[in-house]
mmCIF file of C-alpha atoms and ligand atoms in Angstrom:
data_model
loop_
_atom_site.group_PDB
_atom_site.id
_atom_site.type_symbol
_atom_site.label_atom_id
_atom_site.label_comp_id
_atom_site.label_asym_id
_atom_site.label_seq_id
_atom_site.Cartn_x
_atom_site.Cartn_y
_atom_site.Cartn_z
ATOM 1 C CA UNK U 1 104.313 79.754 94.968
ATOM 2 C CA UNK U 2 105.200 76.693 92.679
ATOM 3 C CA UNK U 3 107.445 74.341 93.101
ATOM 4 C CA UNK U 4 110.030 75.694 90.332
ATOM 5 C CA UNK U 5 110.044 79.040 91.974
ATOM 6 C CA UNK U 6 110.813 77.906 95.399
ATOM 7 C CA UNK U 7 113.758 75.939 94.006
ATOM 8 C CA UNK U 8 115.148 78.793 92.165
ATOM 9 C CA UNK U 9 114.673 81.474 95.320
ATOM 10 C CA UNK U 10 116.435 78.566 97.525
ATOM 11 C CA UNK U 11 119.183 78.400 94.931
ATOM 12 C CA UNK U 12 119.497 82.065 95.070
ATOM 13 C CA UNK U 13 119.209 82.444 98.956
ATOM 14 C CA UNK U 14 122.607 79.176 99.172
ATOM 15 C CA UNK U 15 124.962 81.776 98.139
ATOM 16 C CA UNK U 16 125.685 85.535 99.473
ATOM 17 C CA UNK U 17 123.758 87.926 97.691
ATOM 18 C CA UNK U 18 123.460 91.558 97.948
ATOM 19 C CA UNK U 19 119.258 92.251 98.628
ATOM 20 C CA UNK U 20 117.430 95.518 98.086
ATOM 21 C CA UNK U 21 113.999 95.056 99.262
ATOM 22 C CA UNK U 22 111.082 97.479 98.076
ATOM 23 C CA UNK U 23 108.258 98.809 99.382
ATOM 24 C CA UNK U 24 105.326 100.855 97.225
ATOM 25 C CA UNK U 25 105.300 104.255 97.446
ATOM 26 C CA UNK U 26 103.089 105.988 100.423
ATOM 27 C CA UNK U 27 103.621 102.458 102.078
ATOM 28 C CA UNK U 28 101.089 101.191 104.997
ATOM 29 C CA UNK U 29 100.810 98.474 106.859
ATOM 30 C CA UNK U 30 101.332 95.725 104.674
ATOM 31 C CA UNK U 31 103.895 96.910 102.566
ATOM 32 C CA UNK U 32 106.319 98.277 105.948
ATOM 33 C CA UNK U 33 105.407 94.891 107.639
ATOM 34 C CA UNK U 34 106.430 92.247 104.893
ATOM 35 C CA UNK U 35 109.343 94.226 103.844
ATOM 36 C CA UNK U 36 111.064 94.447 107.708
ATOM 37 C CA UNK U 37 109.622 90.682 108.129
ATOM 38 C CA UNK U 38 111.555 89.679 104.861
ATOM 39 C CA UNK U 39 115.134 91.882 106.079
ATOM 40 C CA UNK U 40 114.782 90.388 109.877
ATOM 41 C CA UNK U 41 114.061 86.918 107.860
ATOM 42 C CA UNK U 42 117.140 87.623 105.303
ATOM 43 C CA UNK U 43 119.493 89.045 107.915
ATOM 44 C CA UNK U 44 119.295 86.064 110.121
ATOM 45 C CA UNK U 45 120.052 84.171 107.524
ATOM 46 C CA UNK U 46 123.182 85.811 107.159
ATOM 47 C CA UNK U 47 122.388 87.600 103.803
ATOM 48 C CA UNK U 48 122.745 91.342 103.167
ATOM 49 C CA UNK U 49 119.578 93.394 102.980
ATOM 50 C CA UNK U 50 118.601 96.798 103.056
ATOM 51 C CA UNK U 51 115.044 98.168 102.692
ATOM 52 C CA UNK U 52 114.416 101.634 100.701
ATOM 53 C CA UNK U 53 110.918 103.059 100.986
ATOM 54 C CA UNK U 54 110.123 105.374 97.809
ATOM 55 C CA UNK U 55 109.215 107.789 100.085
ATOM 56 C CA UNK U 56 108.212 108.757 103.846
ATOM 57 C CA UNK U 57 105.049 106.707 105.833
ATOM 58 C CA UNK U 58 103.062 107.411 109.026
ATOM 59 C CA UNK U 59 104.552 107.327 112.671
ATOM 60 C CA UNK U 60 101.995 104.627 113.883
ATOM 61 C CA UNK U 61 104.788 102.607 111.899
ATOM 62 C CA UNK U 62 107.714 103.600 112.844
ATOM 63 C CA UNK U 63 108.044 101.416 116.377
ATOM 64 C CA UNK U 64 107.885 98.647 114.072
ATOM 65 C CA UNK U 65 111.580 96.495 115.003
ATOM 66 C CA UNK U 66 113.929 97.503 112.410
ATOM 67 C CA UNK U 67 112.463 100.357 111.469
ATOM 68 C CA UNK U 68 115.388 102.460 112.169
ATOM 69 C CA UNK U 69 117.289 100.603 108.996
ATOM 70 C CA UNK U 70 115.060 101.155 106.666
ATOM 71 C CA UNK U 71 116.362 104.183 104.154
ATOM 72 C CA UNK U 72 113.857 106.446 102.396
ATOM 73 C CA UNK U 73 114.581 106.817 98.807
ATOM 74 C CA UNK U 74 113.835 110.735 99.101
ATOM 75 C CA UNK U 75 115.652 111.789 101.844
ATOM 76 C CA UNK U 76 118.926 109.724 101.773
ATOM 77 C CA UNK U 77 118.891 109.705 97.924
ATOM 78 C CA UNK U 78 122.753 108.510 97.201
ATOM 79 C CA UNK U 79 123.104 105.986 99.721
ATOM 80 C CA UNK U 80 119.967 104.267 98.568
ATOM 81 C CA UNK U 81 120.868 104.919 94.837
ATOM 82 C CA UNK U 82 124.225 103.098 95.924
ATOM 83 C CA UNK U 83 122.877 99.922 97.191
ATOM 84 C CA UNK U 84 120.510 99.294 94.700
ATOM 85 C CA UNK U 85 123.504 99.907 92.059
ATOM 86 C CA UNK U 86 125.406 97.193 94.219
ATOM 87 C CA UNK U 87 121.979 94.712 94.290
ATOM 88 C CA UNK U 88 122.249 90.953 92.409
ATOM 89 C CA UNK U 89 118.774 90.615 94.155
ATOM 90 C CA UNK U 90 115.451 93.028 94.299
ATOM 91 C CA UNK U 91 112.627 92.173 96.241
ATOM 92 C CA UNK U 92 109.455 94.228 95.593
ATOM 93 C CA UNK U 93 106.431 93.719 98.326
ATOM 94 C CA UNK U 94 102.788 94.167 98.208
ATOM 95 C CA UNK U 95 103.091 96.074 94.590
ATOM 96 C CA UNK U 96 103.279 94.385 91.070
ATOM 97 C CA UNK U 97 104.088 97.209 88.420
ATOM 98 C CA UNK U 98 107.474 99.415 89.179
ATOM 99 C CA UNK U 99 104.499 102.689 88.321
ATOM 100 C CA UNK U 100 103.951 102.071 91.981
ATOM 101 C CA UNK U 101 107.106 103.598 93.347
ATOM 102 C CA UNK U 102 107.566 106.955 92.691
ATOM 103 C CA UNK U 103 110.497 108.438 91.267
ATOM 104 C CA UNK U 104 112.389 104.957 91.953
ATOM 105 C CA UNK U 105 111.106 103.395 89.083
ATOM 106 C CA UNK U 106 113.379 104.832 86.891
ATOM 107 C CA UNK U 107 116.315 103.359 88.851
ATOM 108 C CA UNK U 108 114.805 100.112 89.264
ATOM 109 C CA UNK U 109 113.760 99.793 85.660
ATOM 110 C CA UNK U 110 117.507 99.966 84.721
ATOM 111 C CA UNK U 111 118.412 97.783 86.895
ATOM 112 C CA UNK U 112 120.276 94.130 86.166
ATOM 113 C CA UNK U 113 119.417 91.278 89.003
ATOM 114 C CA UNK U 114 117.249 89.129 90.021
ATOM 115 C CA UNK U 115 114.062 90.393 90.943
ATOM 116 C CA UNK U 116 111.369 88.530 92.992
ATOM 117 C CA UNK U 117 107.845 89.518 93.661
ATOM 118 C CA UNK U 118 105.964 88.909 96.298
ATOM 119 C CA UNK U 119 102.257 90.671 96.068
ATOM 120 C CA UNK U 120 98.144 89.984 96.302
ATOM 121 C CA UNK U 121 97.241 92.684 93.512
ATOM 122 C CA UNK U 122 95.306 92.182 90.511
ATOM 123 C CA UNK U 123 97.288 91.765 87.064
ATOM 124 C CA UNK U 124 100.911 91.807 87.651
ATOM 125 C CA UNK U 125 103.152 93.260 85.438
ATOM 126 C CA UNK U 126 106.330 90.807 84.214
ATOM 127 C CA UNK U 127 109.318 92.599 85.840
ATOM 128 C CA UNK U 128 110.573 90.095 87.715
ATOM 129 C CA UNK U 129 112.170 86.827 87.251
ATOM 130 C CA UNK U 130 110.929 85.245 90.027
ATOM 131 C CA UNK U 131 107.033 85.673 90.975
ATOM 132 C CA UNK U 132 104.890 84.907 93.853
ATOM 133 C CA UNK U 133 101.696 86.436 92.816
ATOM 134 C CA UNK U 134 98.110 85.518 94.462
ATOM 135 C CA UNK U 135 94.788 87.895 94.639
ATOM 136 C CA UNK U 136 93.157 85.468 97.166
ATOM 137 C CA UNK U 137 95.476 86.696 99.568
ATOM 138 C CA UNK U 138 94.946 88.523 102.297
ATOM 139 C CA UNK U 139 97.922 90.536 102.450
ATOM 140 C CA UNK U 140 101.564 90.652 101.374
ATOM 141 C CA UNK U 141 102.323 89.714 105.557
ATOM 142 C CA UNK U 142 100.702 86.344 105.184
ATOM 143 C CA UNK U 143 102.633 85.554 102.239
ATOM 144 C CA UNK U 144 105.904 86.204 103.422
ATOM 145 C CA UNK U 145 104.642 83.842 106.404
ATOM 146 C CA UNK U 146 103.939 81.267 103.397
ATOM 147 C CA UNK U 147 107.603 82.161 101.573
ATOM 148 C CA UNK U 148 109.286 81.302 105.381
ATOM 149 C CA UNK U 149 107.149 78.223 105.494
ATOM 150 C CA UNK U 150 107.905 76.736 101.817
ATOM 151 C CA UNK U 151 112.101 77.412 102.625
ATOM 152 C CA UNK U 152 111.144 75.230 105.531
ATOM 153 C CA UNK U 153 111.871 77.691 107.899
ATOM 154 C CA UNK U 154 108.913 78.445 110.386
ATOM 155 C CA UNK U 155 111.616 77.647 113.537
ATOM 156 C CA UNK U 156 113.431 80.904 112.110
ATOM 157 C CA UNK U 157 110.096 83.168 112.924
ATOM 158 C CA UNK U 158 111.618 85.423 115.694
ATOM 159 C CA UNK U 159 108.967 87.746 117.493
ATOM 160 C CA UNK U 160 110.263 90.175 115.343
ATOM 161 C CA UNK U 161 109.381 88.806 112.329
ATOM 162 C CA UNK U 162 106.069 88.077 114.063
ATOM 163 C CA UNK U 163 105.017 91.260 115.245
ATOM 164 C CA UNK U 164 106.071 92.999 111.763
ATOM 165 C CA UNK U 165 103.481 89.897 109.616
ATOM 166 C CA UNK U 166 100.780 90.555 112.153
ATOM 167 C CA UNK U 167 100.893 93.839 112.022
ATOM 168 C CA UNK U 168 100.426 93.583 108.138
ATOM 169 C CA UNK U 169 97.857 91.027 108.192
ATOM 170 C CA UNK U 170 96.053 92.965 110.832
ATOM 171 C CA UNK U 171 96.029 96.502 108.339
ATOM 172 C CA UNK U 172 95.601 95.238 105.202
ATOM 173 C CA UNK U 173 92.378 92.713 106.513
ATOM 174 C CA UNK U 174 90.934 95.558 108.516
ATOM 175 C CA UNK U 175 91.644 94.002 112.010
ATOM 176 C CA UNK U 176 90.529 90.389 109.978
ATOM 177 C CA UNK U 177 86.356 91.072 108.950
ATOM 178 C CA UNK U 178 87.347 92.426 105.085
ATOM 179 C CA UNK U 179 86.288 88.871 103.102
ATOM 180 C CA UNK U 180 89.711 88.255 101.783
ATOM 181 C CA UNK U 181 90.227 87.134 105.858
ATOM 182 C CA UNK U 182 90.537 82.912 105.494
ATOM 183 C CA UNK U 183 90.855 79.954 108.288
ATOM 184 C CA UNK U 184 94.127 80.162 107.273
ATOM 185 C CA UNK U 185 94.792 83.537 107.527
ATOM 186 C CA UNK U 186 93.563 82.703 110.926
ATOM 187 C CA UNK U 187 96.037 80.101 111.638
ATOM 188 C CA UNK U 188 98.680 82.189 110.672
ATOM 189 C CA UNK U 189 97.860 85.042 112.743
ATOM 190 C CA UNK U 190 97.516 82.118 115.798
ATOM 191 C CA UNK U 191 101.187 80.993 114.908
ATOM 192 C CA UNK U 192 102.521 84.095 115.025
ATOM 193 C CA UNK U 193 100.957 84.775 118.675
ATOM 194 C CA UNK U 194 102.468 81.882 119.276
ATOM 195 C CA UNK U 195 105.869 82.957 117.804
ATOM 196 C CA UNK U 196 105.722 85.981 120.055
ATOM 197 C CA UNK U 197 103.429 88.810 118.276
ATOM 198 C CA UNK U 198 101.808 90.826 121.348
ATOM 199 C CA UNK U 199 98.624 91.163 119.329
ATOM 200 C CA UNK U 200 97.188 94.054 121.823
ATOM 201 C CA UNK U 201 100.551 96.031 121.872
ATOM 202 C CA UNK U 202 100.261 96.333 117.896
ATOM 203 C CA UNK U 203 96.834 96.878 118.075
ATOM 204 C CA UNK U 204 97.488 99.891 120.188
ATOM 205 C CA UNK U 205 100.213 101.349 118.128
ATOM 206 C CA UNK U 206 98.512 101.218 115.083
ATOM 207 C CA UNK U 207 94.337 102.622 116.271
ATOM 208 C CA UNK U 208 95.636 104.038 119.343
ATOM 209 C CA UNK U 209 97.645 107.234 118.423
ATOM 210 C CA UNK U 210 95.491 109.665 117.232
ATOM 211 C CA UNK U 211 96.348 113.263 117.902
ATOM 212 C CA UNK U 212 93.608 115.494 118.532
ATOM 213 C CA UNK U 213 93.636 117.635 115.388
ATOM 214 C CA UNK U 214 93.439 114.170 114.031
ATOM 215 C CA UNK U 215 90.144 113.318 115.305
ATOM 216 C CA UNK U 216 89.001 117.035 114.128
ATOM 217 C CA UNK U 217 90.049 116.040 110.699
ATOM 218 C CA UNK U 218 88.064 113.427 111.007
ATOM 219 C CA UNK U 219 85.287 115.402 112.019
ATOM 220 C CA UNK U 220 85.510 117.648 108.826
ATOM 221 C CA UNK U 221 86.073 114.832 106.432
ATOM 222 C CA UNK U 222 82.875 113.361 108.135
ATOM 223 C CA UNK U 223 80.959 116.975 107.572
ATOM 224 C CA UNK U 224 82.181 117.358 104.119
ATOM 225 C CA UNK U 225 80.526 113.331 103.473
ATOM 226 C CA UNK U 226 78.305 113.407 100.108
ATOM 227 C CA UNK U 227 75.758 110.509 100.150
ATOM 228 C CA UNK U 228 74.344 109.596 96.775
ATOM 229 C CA UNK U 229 71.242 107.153 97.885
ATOM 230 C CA UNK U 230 70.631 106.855 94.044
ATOM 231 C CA UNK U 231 73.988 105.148 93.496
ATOM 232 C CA UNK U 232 74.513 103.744 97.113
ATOM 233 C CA UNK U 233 77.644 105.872 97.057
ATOM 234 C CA UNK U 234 79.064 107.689 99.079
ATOM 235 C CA UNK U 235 81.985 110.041 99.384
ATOM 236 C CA UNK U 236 83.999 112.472 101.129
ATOM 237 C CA UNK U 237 86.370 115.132 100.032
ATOM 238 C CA UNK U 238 89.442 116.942 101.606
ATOM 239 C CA UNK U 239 91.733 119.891 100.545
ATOM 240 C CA UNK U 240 94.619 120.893 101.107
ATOM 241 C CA UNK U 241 93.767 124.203 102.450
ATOM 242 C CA UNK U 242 91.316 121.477 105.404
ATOM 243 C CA UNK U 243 94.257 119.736 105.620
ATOM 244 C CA UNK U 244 96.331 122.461 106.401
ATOM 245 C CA UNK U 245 93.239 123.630 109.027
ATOM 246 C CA UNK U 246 93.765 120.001 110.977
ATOM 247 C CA UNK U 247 98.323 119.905 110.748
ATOM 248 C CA UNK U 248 97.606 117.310 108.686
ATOM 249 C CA UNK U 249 100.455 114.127 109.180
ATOM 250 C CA UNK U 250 101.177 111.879 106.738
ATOM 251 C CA UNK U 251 98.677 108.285 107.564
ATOM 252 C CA UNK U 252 96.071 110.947 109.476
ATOM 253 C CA UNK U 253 93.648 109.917 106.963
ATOM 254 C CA UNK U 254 94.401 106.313 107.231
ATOM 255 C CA UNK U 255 90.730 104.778 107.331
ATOM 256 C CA UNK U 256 88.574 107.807 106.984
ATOM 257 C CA UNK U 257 87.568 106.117 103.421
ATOM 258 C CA UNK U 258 85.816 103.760 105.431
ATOM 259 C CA UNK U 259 83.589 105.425 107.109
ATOM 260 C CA UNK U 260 81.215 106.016 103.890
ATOM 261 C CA UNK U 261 80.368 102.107 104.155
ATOM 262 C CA UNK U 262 79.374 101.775 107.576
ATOM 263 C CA UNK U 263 76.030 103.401 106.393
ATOM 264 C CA UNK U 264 73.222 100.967 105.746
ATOM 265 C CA UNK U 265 72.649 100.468 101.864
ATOM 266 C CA UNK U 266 76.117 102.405 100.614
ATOM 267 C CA UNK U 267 77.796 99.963 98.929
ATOM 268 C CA UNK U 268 80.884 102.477 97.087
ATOM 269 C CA UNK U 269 82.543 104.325 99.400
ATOM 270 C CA UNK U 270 85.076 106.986 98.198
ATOM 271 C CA UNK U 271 87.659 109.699 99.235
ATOM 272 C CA UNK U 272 89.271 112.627 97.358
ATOM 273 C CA UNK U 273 92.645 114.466 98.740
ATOM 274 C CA UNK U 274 93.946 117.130 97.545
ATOM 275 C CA UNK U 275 97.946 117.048 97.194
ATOM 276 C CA UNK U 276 99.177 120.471 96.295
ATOM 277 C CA UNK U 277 102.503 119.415 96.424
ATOM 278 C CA UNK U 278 102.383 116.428 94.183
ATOM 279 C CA UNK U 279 99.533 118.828 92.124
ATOM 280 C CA UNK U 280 97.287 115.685 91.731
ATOM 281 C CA UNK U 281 93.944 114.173 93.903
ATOM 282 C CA UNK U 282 94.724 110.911 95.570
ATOM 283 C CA UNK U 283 91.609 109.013 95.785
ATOM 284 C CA UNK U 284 91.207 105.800 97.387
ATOM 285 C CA UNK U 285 87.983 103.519 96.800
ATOM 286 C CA UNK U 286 86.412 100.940 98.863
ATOM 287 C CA UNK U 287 83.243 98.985 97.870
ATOM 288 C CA UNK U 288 81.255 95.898 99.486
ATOM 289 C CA UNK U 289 80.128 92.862 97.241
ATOM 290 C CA UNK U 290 80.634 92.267 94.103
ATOM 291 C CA UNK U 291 81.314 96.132 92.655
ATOM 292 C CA UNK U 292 84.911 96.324 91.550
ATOM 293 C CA UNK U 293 86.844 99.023 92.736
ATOM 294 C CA UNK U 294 90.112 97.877 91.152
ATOM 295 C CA UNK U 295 88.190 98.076 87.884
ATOM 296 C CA UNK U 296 86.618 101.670 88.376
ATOM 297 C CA UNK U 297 90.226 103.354 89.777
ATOM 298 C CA UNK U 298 91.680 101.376 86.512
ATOM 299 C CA UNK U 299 89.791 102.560 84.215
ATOM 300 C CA UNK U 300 88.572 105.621 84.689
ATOM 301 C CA UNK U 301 91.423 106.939 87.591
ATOM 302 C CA UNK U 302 94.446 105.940 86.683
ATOM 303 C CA UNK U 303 94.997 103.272 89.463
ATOM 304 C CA UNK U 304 93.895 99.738 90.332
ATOM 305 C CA UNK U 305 94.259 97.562 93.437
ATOM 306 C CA UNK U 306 91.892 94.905 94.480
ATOM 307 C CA UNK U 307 88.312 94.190 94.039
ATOM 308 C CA UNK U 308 86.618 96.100 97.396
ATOM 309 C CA UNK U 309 90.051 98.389 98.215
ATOM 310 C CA UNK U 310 91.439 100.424 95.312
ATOM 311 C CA UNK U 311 93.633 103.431 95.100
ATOM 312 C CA UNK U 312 93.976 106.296 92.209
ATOM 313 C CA UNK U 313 94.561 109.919 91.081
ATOM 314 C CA UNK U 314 93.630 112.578 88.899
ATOM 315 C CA UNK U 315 95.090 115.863 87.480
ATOM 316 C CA UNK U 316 92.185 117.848 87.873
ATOM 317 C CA UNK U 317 91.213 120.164 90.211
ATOM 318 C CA UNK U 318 88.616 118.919 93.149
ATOM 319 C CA UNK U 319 85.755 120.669 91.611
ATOM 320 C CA UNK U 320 86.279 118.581 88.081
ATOM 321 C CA UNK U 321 87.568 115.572 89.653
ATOM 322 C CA UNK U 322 84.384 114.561 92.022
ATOM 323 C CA UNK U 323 81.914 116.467 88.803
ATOM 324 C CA UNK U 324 83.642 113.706 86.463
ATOM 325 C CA UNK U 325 82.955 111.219 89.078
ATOM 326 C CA UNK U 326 79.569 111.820 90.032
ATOM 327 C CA UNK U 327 79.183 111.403 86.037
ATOM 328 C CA UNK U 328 80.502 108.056 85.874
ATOM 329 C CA UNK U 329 77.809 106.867 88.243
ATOM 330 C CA UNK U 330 75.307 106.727 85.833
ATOM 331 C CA UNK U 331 77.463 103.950 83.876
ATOM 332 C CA UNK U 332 77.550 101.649 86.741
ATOM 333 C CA UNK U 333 74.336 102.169 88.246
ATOM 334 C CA UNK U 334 73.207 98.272 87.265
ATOM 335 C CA UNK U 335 76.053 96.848 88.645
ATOM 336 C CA UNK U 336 75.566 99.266 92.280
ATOM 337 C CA UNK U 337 72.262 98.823 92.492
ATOM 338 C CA UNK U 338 72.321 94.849 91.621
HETATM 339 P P1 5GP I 1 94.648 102.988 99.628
HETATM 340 O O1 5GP I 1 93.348 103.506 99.145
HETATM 341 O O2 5GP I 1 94.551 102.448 101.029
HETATM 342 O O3 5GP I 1 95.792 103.894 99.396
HETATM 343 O O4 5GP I 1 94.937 101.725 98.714
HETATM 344 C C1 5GP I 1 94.030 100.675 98.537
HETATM 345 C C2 5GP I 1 94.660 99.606 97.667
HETATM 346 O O5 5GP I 1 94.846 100.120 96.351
HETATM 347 C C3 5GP I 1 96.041 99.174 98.147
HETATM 348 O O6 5GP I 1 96.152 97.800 97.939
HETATM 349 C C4 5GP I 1 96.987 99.952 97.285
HETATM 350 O O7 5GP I 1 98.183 99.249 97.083
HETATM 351 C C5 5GP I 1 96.212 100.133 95.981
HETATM 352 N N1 5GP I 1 96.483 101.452 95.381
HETATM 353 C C6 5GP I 1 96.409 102.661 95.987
HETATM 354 N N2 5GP I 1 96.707 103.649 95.132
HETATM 355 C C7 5GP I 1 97.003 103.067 93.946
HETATM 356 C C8 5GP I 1 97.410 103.578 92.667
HETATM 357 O O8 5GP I 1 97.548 104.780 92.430
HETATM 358 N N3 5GP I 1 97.619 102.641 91.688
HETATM 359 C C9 5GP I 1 97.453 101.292 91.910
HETATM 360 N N4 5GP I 1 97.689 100.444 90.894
HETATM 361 N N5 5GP I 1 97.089 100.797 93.102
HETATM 362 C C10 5GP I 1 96.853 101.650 94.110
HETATM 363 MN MN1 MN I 2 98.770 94.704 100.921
#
């Protein structure tokens, strides 16, 4: 964060303001982390913040503190409508273009204040007036940690605040071994143990809660696994009708992308869900080296996120939608096989 923008978010933060803080849509780790980090952060300061999630997000992160404030854009529609029409400041965490919230956008794209970004995705988008915007890190959780630290307030890190940034650094590095993990990530995450995080309690919230239909979801996401030796890929689709099979919960899928790289020599690892409700395919990519994801979900899905974790959709039907993909292959077999 430069030193112009620090000056104008400490101007902003001497006087009361009226702070809507935003989360992207489907929000995980990260985004629930920073955001509840930021309001404990905000609200001790005195200031008035609310958080509104664009929609609803898994149970392993709902024991996060604070959790119980946070309002869901869907289900209590007016009252969140109502405090972003009251807002002079918006926050939006670990997302950089308003296409990333839902049906919210078109509220927040009306909207007259301030708003300040604070996000590790590629290419931002220029919404807001006030931008903290950096791919190298590791999450959105250890840039709010930075944010406290350049107001000069690391003696204001409660263990709530520290158990809601580990928690996000923790997700969004997969428990620290993706490569966008630093010494100073490291440092931060010590801090915060030392600020009161209870780095096994998270850690058993968050991998710990698996149902057992979960686990058998698991198991048929595993089954259904293509592997495409030819193009080190592999992937792994689900439908709604499996889904329905397994009383699929919203975040039961959390990770299963994953699995696809653990296999020696698969370098593109990919998974296809079928939403009925939204009528769309949510895909989410994952790749190891130098093989952009965030390029492949941009161009050809719709999406875009970071170089080895990328998220996107498509329209189609599953049949089409993996037929179109396996097609693409070809295009980028150089840069999979290289
Ligand atoms: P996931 O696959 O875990 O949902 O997301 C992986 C990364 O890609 C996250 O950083 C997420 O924010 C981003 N991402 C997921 N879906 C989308 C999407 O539809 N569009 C964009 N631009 N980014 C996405
Ligand atoms: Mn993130």
């Amino acid at each position: 964060m430069n030193s112009a923008s620090i000056a104008a978010v400490k101007k902003l933060l001497s006087v009361p303001q009226k702070i809507v803080i935003v989360p992207h849509k489907n929000p995980d780790g990260d985004a629930i982390g920073s955001t509840l980090a930021l309001w404990h952060y905000l609200s001790n300061l005195g200031q008035k913040a609310v958080i509104i999630s664009p929609n609803d997000y898994p149970k392993f992160l709902k024991w996060l503190p604070g959790n119980a404030h946070i309002l869901n854009f869907e289900r209590e529609n007016s009252q969140a409508k109502e405090a972003i029409e009251n807002a002079t400041v918006v926050f939006t965490l670990d997302f950089n273009h308003l296409g990333r919230i839902g049906q919210m956008h078109a509220v927040l794209e009306e909207k007259e204040a301030t708003f300040v970004m604070i996000d590790h995705h590629q290419a931002p988008s220029d919404y807001a007036e006030i931008m903290y915007s950096d791919v190298l890190m590791s999450s959105t959780c250890e840039m709010v940690y930075n944010f406290i630290e350049f107001l000069g307030d690391t003696s204001k890190i409660t263990p709530e605040i520290a158990n809601c940034l580990y928690t996000g650094i923790m997700t969004d590095t997969g428990s620290f071994k993706f490569s966008s993990t630093t010494s100073r990530t490291h440092k931060v995450v010590a801090e915060l143990i030392e600020k009161g995080a209870e780095n096994t309690k998270i850690h058993n919230h968050i991998y710990d809660t698996n149902s057992p239909s979960r686990l058998h979801l698991l198991g048929c996401a595993l089954k259904n696994m293509v592997i495409l030796t030819a193009y080190r890929t592999a992937y792994i689709t689900l439908t709604q009708e499996e889904l329905d099979t397994y009383d699929y919960q919203k975040g039961d899928t959390e990770g299963f992308v994953n699995y696809g790289l653990t296999i020696e020599n698969i370098r593109f690892a990919v998974i296809f869900i079928e939403n009925r409700e939204e009528g769309i395919i949510k895909i989410s990519f994952r790749s190891e080296g130098d093989f952009s994801v965030n390029e492949f979900a941009r161009n050809h899905f719709d999406g875009g996120g970071h170089n080895n974790a990328a998220g996107g959709k498509s329209d189609t039907n599953m049949k089409e939608t993996t037929a179109h993909f396996v097609s693409l292959l070809e295009h980028y077999k150089d840069k999979l096989m290289a």
